Short mmCIF file of C-alpha atoms in Angstrom, two decimals:
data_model
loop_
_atom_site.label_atom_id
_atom_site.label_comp_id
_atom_site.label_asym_id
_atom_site.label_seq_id
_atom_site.Cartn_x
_atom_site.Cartn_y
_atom_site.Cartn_z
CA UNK J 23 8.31 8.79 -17.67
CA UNK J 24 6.03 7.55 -14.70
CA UNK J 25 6.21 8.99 -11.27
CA UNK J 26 7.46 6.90 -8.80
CA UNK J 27 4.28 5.85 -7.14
CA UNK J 28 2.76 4.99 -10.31
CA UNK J 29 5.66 2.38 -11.47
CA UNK J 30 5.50 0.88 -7.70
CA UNK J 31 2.07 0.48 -7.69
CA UNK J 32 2.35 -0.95 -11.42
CA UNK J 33 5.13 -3.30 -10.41
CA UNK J 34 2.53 -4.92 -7.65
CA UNK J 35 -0.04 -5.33 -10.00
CA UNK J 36 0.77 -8.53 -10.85
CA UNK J 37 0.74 -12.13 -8.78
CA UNK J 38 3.88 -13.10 -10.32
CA UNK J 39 5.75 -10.17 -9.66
CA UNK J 40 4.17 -10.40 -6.47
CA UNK J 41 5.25 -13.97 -5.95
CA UNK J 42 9.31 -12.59 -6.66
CA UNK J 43 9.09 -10.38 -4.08
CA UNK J 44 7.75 -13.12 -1.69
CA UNK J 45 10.76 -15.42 -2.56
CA UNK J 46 13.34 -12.00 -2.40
CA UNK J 47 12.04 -11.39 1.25
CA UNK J 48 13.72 -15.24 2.07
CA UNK J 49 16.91 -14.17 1.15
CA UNK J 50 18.66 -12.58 -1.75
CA UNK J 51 19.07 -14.89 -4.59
CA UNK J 52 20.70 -14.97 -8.42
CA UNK J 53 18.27 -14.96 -11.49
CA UNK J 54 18.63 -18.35 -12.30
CA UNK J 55 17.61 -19.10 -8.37
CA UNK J 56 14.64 -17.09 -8.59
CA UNK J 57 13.64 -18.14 -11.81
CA UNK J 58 13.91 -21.84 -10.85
CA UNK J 59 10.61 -22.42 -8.81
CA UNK J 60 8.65 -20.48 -11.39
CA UNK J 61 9.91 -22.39 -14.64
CA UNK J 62 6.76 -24.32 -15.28
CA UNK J 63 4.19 -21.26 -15.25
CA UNK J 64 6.58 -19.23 -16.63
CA UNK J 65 9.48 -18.41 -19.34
CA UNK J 66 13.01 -17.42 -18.20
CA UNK J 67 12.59 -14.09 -20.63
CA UNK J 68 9.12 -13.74 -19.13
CA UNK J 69 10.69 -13.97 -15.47
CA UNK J 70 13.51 -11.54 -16.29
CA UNK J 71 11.01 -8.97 -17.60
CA UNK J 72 9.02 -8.90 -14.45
CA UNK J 73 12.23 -8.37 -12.77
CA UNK J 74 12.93 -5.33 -14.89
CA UNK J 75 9.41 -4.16 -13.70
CA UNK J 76 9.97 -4.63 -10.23
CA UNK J 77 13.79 -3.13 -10.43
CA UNK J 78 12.36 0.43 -12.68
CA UNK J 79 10.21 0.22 -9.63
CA UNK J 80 13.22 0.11 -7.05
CA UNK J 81 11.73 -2.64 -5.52
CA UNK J 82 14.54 -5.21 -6.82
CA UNK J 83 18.21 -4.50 -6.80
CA UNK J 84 20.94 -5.93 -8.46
CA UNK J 85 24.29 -6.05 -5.95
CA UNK J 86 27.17 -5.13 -7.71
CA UNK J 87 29.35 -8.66 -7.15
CA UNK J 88 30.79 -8.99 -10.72
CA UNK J 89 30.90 -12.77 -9.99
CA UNK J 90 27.07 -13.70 -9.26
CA UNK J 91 25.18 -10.04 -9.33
CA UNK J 92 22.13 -11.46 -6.95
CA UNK J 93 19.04 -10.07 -6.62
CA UNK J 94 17.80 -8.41 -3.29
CA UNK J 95 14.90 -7.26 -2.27
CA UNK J 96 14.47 -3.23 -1.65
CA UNK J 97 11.62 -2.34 1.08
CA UNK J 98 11.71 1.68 1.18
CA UNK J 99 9.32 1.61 -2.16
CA UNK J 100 7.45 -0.13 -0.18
CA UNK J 101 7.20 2.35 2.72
CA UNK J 102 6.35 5.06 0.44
CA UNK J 103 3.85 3.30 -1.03
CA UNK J 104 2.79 2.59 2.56
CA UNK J 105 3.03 5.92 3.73
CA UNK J 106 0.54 7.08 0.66
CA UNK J 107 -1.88 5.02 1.67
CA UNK J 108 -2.18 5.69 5.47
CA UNK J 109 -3.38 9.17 4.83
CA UNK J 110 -7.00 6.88 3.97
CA UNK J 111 -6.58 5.01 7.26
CA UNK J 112 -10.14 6.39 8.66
CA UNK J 113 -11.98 5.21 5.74
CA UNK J 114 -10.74 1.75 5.62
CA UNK J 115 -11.43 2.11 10.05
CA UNK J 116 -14.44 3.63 9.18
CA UNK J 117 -15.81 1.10 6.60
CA UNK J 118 -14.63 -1.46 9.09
CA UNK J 119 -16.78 0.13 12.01
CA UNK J 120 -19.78 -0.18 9.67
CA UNK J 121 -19.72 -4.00 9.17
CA UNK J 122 -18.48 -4.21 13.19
CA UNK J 123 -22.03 -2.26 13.46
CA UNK J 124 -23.89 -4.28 11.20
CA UNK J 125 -22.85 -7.80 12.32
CA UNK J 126 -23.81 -6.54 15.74
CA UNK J 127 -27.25 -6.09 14.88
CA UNK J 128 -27.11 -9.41 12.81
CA UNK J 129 -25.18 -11.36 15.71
CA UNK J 130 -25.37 -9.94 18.77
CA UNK J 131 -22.54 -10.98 20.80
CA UNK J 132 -22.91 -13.34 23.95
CA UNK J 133 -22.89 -11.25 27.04
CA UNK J 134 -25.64 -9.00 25.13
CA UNK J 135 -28.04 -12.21 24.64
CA UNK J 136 -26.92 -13.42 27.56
CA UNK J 137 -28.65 -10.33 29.47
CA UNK J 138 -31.21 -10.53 27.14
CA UNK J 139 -32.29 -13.91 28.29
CA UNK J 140 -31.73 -12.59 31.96
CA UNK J 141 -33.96 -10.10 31.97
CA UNK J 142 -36.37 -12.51 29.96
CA UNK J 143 -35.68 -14.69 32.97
CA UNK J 144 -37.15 -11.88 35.45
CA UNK J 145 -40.09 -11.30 33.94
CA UNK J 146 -41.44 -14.60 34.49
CA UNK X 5 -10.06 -11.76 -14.47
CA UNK X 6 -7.62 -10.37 -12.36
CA UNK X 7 -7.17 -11.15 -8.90
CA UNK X 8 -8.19 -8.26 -6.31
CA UNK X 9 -5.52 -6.88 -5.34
CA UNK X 10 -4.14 -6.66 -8.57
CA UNK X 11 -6.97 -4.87 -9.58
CA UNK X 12 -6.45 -2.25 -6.39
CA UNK X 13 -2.56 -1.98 -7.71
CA UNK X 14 -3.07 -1.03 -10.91
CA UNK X 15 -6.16 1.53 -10.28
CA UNK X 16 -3.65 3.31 -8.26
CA UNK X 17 -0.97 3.19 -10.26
CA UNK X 18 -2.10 6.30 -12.15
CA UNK X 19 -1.51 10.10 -10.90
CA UNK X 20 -5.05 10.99 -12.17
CA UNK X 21 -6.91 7.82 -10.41
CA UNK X 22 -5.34 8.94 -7.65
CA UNK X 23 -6.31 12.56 -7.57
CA UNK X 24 -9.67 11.41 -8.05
CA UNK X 25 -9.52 9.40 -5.07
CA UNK X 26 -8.09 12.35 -2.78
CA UNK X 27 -10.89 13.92 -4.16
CA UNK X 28 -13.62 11.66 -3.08
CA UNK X 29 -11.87 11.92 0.48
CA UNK X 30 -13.22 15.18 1.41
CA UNK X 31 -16.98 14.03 0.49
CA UNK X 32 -19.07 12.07 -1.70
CA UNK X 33 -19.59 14.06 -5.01
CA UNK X 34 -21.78 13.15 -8.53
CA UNK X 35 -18.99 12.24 -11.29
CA UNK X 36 -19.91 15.93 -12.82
CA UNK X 37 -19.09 17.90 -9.65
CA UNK X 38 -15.49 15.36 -9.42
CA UNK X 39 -14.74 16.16 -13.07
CA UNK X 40 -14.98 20.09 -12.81
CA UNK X 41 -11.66 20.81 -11.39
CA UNK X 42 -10.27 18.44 -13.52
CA UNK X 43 -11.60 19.45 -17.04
CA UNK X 44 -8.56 21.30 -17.96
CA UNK X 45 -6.15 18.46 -18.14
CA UNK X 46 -8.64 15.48 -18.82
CA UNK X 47 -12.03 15.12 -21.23
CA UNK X 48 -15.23 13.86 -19.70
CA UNK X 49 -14.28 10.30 -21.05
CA UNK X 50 -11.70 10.16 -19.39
CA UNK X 51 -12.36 10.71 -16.15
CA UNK X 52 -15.37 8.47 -16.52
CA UNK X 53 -13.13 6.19 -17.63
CA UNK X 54 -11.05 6.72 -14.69
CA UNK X 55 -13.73 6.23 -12.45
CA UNK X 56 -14.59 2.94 -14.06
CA UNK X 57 -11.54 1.60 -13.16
CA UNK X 58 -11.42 2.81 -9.55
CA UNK X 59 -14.88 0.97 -9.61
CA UNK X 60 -14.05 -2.02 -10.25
CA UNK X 61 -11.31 -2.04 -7.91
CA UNK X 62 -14.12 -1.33 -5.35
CA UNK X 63 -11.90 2.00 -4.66
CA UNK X 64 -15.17 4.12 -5.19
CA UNK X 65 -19.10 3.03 -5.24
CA UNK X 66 -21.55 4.71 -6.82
CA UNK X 67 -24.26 5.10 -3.89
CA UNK X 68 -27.69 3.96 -4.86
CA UNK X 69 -29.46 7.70 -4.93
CA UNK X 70 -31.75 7.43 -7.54
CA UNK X 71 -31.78 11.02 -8.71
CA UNK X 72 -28.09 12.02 -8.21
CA UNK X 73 -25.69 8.89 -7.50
CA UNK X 74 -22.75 10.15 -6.16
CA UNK X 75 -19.46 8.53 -6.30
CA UNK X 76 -17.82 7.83 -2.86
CA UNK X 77 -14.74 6.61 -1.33
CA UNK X 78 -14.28 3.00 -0.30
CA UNK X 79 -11.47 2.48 2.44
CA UNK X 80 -11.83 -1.62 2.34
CA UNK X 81 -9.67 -2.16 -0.40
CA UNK X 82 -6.78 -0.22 0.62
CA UNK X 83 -6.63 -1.41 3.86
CA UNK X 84 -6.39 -5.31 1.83
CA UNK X 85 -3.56 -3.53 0.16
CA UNK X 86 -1.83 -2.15 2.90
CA UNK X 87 -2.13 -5.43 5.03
CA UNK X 88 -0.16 -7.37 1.79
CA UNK X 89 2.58 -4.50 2.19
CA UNK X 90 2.78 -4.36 5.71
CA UNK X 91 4.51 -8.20 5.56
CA UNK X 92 7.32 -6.52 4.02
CA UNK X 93 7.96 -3.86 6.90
CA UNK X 94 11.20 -5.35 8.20
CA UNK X 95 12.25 -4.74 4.76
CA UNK X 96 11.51 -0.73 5.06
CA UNK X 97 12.48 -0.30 8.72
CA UNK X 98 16.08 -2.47 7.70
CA UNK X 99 16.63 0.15 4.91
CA UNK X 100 15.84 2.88 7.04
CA UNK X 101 18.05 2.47 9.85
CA UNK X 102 20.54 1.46 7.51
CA UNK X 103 20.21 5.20 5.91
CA UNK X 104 20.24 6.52 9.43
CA UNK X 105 23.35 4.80 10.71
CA UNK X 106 24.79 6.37 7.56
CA UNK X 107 23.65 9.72 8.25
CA UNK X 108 24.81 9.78 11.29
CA UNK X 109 28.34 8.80 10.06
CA UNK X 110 28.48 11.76 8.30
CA UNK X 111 26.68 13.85 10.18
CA UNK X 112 27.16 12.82 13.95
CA UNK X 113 24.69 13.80 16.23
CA UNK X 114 25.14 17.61 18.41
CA UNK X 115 25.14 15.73 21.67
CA UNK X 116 28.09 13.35 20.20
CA UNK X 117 29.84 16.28 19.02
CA UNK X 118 29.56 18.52 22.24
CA UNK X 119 31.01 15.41 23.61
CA UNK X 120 34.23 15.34 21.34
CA UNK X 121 34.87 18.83 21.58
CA UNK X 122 34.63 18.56 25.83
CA UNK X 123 36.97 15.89 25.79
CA UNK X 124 39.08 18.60 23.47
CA UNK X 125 39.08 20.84 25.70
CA UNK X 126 39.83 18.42 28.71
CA UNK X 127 43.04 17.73 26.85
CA UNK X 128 44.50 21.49 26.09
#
């Protein structure tokens, strides 16, 4: 069996299983409801195997009303997943910085070729 | 092709990938110093393999050192990732407090308690 990270990150892997989670985050709805905006790209079995992926990954759960059993979306995956990836925080700030850095030397912003021209002002 | 961020999911969906990674995060390294401590559980292949994958997720680059090219970490890509999951943190925080409101059902705060057993004593 998978550890947990590994099946959430494997359930996001995929725009259409990205895409059910986008329409779970409006409001809980059943199968059929979910499946209905989808039917043209894709098959009802193909639909209710993503949402098998996306439930192994505790991302989807099924509420237990015996009439109509609707789908809801579960966030604390989500935040674990989250949580993993904050402890790279200062390399995505840091590789951020970089092109800040670059683009400065690229583009300088106003107020720098603003005091450029100033002081080219002066000298005349 | 897969779209980007389906390509950062599924390189981390992996325990080894992702070892790897936390790897890379305490310094650059050439893909034989990375695969030393790993040798016992994975062949040469593999981790190459590995590395290939976290490549072309843009998770590591291989810097342009002629001689010795190591392998470093790339923060951009998870920071993409974690901006797609932070849309979803109502979701997390919801099913948190949730949890904590039932916690503290069962297990009431000290402060509420001293509180209950003053107004017990009040009443003897």
């Amino acid at each position: 069996m998978r550890d947990e990270l590994s099946l959430i990150f494997a359930a996001l892997a995929d725009p259409p299983r990205r895409a059910l989670l986008a329409r779970l985050a409006e409001g809980e709805a059943s199968v059929t409801e979910l499946a209905r905006p989808f039917l043209g790209e894709m098959s009802l079995p193909a639909i209710t195997k993503h949402l098998k992926v996306l439930e192994g990954a505790g991302l989807v759960i099924k509420t237990k009303d015996a009439q109509y059993r609707p789908c809801r979306l579960n966030g604390a995956p989500l935040r674990d997943a989250s949580r993993w990836m904050e402890q790279y925080r200062s390399f995505w700030e840091e590789s951020f910085d970089r092109l800040e850095a670059y683009l400065k030397t690229v583009h300088p912003p106003k107020s720098e070729k603003l005091q450029g021209a100033r002081r080219g002002r002066k000298k005349q």
